[in-house]
PDB file of C-alpha atoms and ligand atoms in Angstrom:
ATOM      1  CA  UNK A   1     116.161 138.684  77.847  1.00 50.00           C
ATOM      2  CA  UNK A   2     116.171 136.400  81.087  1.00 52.00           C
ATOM      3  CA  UNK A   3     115.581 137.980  84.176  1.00 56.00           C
ATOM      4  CA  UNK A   4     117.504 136.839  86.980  1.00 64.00           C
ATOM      5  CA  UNK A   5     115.846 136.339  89.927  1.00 75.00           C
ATOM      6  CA  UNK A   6     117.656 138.044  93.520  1.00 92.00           C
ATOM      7  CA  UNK A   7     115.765 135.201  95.090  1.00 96.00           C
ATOM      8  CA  UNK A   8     116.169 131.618  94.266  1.00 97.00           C
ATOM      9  CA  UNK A   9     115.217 129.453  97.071  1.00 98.00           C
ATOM     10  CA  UNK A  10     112.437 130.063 100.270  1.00 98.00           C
ATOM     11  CA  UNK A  11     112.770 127.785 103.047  1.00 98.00           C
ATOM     12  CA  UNK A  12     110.457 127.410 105.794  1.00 98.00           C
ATOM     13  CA  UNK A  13     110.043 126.658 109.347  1.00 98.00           C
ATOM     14  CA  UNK A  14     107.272 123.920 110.370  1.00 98.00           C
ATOM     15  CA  UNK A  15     105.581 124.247 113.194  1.00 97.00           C
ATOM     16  CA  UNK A  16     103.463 128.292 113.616  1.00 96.00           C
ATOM     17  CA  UNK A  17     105.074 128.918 110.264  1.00 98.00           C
ATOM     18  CA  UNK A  18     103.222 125.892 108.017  1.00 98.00           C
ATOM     19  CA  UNK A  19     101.630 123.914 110.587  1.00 98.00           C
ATOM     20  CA  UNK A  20      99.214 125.920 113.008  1.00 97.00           C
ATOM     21  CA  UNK A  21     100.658 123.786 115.824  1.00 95.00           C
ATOM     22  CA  UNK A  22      98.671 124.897 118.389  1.00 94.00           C
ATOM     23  CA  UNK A  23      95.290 123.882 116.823  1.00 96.00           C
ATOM     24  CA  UNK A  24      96.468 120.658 115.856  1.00 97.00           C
ATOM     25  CA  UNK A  25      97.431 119.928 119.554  1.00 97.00           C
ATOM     26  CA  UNK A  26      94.177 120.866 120.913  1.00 97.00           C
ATOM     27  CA  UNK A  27      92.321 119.339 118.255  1.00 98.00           C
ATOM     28  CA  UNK A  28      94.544 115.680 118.751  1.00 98.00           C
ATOM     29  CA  UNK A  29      94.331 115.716 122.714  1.00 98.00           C
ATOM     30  CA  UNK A  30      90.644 116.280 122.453  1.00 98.00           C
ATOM     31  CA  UNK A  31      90.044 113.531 120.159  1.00 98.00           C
ATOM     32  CA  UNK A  32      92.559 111.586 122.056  1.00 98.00           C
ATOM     33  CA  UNK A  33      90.530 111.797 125.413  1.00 98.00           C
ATOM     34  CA  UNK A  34      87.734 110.298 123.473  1.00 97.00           C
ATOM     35  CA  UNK A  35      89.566 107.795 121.756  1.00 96.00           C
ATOM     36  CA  UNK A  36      91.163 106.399 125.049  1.00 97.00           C
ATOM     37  CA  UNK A  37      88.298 107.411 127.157  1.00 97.00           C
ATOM     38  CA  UNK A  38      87.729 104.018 128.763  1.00 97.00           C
ATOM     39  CA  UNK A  39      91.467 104.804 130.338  1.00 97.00           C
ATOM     40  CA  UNK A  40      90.710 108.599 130.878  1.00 97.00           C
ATOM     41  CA  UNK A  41      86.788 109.234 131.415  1.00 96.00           C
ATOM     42  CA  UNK A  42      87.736 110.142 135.143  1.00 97.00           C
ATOM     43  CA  UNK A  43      89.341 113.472 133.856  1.00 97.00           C
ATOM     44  CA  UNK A  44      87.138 116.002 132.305  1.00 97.00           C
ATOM     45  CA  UNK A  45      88.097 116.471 128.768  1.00 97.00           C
ATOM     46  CA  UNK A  46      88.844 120.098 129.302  1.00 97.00           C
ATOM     47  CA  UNK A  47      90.871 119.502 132.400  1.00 98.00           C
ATOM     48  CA  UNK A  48      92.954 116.962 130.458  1.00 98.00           C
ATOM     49  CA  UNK A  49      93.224 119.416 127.848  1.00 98.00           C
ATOM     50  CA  UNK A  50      94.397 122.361 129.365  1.00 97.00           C
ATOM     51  CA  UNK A  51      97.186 120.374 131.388  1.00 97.00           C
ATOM     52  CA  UNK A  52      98.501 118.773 128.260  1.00 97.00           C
ATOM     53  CA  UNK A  53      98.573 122.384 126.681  1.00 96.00           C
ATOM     54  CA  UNK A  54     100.115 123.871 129.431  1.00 96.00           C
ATOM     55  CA  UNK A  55     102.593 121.094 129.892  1.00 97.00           C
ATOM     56  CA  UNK A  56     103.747 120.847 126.293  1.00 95.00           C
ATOM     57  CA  UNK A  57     104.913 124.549 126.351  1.00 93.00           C
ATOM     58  CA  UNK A  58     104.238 125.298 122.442  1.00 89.00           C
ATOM     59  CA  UNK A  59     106.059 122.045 121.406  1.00 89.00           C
ATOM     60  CA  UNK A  60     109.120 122.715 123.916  1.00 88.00           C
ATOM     61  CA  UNK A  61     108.756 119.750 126.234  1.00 92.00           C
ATOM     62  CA  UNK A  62     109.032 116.230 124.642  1.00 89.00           C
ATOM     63  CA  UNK A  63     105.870 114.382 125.332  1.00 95.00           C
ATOM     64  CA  UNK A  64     107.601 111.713 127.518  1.00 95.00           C
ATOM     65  CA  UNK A  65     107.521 114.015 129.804  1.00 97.00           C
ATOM     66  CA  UNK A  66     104.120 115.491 129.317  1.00 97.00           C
ATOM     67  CA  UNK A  67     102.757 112.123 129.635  1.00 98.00           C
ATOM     68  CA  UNK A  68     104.707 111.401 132.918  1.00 98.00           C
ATOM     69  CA  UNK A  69     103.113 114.502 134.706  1.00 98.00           C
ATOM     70  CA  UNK A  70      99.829 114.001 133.223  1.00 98.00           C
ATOM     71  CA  UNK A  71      99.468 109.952 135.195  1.00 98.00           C
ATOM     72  CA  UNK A  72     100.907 111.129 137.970  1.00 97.00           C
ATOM     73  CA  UNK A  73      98.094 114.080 138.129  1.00 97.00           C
ATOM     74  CA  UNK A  74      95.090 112.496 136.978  1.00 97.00           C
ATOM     75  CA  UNK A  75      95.962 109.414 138.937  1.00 97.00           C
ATOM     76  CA  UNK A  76      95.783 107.290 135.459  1.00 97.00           C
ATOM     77  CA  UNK A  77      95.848 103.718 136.038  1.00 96.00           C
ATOM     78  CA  UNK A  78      94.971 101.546 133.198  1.00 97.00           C
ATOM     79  CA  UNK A  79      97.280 103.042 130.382  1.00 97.00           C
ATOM     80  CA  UNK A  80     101.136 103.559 130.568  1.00 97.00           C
ATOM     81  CA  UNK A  81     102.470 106.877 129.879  1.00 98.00           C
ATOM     82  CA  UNK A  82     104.713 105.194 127.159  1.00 97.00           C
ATOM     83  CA  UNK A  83     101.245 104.133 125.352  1.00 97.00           C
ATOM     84  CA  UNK A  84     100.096 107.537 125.700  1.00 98.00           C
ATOM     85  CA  UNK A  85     103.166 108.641 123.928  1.00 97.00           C
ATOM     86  CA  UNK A  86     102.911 106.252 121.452  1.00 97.00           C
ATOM     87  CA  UNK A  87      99.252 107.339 120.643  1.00 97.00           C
ATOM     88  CA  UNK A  88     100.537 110.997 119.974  1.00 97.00           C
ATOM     89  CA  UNK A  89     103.515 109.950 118.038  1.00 96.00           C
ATOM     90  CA  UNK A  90     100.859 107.497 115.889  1.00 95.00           C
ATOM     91  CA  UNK A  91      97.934 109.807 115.738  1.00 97.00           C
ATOM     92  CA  UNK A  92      99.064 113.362 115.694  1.00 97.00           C
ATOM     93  CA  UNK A  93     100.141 113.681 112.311  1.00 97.00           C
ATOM     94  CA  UNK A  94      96.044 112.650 111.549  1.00 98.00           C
ATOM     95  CA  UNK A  95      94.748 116.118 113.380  1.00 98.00           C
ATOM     96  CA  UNK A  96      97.763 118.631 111.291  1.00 98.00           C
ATOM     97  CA  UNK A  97      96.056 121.675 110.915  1.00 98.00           C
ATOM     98  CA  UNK A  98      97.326 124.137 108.405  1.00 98.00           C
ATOM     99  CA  UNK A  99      97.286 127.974 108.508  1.00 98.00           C
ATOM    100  CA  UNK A 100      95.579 129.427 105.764  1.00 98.00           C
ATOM    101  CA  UNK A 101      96.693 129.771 102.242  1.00 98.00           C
ATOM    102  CA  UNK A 102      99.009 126.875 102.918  1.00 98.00           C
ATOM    103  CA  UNK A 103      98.583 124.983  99.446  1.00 98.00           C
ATOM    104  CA  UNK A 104      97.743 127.757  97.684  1.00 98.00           C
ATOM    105  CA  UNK A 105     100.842 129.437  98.356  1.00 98.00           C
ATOM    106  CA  UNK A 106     103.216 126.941  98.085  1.00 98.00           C
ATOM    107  CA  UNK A 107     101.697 126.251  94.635  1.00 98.00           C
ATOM    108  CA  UNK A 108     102.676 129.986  93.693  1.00 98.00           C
ATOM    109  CA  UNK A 109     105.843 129.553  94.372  1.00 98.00           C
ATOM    110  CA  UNK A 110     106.422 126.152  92.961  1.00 97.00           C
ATOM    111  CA  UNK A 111     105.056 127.968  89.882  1.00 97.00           C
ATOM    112  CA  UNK A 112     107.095 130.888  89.635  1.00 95.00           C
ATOM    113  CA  UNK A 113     109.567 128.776  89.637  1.00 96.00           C
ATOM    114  CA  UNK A 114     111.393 128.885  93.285  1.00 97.00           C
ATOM    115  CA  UNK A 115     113.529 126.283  94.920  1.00 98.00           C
ATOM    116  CA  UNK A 116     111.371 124.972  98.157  1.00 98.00           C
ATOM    117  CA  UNK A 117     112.870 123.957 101.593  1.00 98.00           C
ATOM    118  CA  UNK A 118     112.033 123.178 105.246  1.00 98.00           C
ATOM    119  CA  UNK A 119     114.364 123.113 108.495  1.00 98.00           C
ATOM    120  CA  UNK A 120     112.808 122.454 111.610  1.00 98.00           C
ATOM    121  CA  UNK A 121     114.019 121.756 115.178  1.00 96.00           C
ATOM    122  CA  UNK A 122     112.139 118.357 116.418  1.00 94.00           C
ATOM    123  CA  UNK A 123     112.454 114.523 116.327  1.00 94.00           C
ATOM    124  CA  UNK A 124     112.971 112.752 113.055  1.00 96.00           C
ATOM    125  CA  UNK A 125     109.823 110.838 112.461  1.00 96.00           C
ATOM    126  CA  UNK A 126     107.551 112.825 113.932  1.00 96.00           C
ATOM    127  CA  UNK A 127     108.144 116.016 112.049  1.00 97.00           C
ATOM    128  CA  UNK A 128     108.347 114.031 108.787  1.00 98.00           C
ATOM    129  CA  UNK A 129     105.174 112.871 109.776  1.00 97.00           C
ATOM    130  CA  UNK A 130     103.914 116.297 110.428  1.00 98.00           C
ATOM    131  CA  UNK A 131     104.973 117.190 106.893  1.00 98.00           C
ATOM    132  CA  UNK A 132     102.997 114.284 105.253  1.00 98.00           C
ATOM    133  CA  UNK A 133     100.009 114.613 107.686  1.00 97.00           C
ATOM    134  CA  UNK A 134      99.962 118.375 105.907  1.00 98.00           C
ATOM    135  CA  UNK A 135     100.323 116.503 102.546  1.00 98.00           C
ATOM    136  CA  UNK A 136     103.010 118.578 101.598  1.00 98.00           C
ATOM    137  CA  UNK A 137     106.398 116.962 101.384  1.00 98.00           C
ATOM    138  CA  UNK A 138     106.139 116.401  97.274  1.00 98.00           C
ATOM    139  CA  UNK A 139     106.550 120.576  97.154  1.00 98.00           C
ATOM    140  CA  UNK A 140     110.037 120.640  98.701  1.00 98.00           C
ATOM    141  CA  UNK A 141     113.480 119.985  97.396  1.00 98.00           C
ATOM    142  CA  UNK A 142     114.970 119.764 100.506  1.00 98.00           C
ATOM    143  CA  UNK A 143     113.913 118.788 104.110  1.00 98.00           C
ATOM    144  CA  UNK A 144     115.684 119.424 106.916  1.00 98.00           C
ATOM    145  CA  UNK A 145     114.983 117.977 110.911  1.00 98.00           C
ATOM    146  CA  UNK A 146     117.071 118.919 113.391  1.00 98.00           C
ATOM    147  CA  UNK A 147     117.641 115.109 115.217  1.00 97.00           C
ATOM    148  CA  UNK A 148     118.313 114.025 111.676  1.00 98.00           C
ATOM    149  CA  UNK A 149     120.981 116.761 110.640  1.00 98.00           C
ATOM    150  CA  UNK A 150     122.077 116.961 113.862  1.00 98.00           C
ATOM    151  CA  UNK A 151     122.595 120.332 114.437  1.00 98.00           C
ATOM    152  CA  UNK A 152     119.269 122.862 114.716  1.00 97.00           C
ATOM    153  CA  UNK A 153     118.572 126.461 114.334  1.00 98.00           C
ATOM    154  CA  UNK A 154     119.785 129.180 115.378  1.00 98.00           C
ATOM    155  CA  UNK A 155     123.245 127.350 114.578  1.00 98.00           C
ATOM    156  CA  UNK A 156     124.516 128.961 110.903  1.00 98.00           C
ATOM    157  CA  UNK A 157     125.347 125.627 110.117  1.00 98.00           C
ATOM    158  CA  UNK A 158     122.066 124.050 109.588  1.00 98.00           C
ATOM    159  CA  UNK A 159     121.043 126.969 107.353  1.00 98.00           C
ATOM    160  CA  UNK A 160     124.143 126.487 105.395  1.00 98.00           C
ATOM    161  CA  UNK A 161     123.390 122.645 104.461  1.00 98.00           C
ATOM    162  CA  UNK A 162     120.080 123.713 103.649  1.00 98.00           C
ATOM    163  CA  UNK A 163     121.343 126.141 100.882  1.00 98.00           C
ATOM    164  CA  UNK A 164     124.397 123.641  99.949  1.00 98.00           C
ATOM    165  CA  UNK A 165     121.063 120.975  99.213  1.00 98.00           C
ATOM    166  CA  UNK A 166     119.015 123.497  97.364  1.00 98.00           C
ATOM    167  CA  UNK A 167     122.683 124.537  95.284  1.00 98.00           C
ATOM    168  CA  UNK A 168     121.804 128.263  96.133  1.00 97.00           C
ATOM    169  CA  UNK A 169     123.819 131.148  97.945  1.00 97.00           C
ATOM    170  CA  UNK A 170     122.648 132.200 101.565  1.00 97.00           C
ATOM    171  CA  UNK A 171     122.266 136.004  99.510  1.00 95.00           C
ATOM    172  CA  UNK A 172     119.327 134.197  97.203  1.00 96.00           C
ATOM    173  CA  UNK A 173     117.878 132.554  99.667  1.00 98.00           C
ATOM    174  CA  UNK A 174     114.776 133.569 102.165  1.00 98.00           C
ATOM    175  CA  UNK A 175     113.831 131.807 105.550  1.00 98.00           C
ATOM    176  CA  UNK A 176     110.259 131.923 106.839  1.00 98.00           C
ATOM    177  CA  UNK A 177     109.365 131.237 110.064  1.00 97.00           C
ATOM    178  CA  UNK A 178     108.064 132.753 113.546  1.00 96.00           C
ATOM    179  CA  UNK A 179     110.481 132.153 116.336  1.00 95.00           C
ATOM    180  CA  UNK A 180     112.717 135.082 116.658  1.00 94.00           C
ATOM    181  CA  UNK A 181     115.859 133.733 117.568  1.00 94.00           C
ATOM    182  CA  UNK A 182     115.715 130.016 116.124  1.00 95.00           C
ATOM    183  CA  UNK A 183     114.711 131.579 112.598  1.00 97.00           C
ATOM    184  CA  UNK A 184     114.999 134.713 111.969  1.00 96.00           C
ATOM    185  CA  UNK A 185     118.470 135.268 114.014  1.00 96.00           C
ATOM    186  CA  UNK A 186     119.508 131.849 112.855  1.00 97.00           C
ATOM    187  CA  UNK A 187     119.371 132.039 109.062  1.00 98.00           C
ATOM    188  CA  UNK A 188     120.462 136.131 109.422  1.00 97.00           C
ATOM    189  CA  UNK A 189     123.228 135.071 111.108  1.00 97.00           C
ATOM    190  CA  UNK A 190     123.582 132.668 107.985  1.00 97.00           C
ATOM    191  CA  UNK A 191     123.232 135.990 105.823  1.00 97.00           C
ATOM    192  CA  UNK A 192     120.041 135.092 104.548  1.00 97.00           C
ATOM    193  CA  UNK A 193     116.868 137.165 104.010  1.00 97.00           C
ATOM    194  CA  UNK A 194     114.487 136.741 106.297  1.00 97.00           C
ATOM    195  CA  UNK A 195     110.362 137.206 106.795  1.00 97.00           C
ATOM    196  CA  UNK A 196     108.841 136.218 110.453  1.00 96.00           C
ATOM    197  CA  UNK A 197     105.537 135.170 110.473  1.00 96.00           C
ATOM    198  CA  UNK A 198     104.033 137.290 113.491  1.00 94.00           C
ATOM    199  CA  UNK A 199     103.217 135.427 116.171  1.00 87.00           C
ATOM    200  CA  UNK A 200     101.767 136.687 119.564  1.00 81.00           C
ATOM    201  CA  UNK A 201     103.929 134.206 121.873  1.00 78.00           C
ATOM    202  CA  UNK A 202     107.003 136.291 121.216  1.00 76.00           C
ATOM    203  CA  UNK A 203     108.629 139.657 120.808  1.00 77.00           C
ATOM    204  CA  UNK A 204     108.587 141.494 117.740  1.00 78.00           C
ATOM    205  CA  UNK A 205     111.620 140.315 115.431  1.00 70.00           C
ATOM    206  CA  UNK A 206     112.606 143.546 114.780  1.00 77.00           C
ATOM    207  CA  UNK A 207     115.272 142.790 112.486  1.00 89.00           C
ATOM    208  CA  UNK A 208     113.373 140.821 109.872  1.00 95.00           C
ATOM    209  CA  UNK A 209     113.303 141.514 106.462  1.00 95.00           C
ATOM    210  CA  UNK A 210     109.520 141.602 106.398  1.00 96.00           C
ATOM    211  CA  UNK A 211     106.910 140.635 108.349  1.00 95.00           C
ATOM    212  CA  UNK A 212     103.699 138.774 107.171  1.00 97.00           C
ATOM    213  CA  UNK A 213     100.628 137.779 109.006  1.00 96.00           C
ATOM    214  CA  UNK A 214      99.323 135.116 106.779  1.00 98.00           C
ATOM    215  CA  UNK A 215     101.072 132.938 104.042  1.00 98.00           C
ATOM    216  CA  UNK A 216      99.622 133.940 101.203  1.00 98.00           C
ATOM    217  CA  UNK A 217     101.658 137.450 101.247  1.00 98.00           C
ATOM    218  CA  UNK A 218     104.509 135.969 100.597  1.00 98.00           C
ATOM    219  CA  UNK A 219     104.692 136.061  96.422  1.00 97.00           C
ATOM    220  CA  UNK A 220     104.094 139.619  96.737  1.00 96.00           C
ATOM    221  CA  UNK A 221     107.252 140.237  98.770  1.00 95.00           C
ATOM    222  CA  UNK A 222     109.710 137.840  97.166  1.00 95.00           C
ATOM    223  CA  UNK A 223     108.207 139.507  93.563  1.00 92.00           C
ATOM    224  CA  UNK A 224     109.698 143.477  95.426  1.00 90.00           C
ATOM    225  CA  UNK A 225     112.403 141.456  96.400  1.00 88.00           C
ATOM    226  CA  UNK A 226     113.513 140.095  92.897  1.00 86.00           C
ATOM    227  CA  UNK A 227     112.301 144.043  91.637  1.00 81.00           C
ATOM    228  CA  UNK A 228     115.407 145.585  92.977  1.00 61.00           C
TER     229      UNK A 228
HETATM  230 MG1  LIG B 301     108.231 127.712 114.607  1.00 52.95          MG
END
């Protein structure tokens, strides 16, 4: 006899879902102070770190603008913001930082035999940099970035193309992520499942399916999922 899986497909969110974003960013601008340090040894490293951090707002502000602020501020003279924000764009996808289980999990799935997606909100290049600076993009089937599609989360319609690539239904597909609105509203709203990775910077999503703390308890809930 041939089971049918409920589930079919699990598609993820990037960044504080795969990518421990905020580690990579304060690992990058602390090795990009030293890298660039004959343009920026006039700022302490931690001073130069905190603004940046405080300034990029968990990946919400583009870094043109981060840059902007951060010359104007520390009076920098000898580098242009735009080279700044060519450094990041160049260099950040070296200091990814995954959260744990990453590989491990993904490799679970692959081998039970799940259809594997991403959609994130962010700029083109960069994100599919992110991807391949976590030296995953060979797991997925389909990748989706929002300046690319054109459309991001929460609209249903990104969700939609996501499941229309993998050649699922919304009903046997799950999302993964940790914002509360962008995923978890978003790809409900697309009548998906839907797990939210906790995450401290927001308010409980209440209305998730289930909610995990690290990757790696994810086979166990698709498995009660696919037990009903
Ligand atoms: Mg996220």
């Amino acid at each position: 006899m041939v089971i049918q899986k409920m589930i079919k497909s699990v598609i993820f969110d990037l960044d504080g879902t795969l990518l421990d974003r905020d580690a990579s960013v304060e690992q990058f601008v602390s090795v990009q102070h030293d890298r660039l340090n004959e343009h920026l040894k006039h700022i302490p490293k931690s001073a130069y770190m905190a603004k940046f951090i405080e300034l990029d707002c968990h990946g919400h502000v583009w870094k043109d603008q981060v840059y902007q602020t951060l010359v104007t501020e520390f009076s920098i003279e000898t580098i242009s913001w735009q080279l700044l924000l060519a450094d990041y764009e160049i260099q950040f996808q070296c200091h990814c930082i995954p959260f744990p289980f990453l590989t491990e999990m993904l490799d679970e799935l692959k081998q039970q035999g799940y259809l594997l997606g991403i959609i994130t909100n962010g700029r083109g290049q960069f994100q599919a940099r992110a991807i391949d600076g976590l030296g995953i993009r060979d797991y997925f089937d389909a990748i989706l970035i929002s300046e690319i599609e054109q459309v991001r989360k929460p609209q249903v319609e990104i969700f939609q193309r996501a499941i229309d690539r993998l050649g699922v239904l919304a009903s046997e597909s799950i999302f993964v992520g940790d914002h509360p609105e962008a995923d978890i509203a978003g790809a409900k709203s697309a009548m998906m499942k839907t797990i939210w990775k906790r995450n401290s910077l927001w308010a409980a999503a209440t209305e998730a399916d289930a909610i995990i703390d690290e990757l790696n308890e994810i086979p166990a809930i698709l498995g009660q999922f696919n037990s009903y």
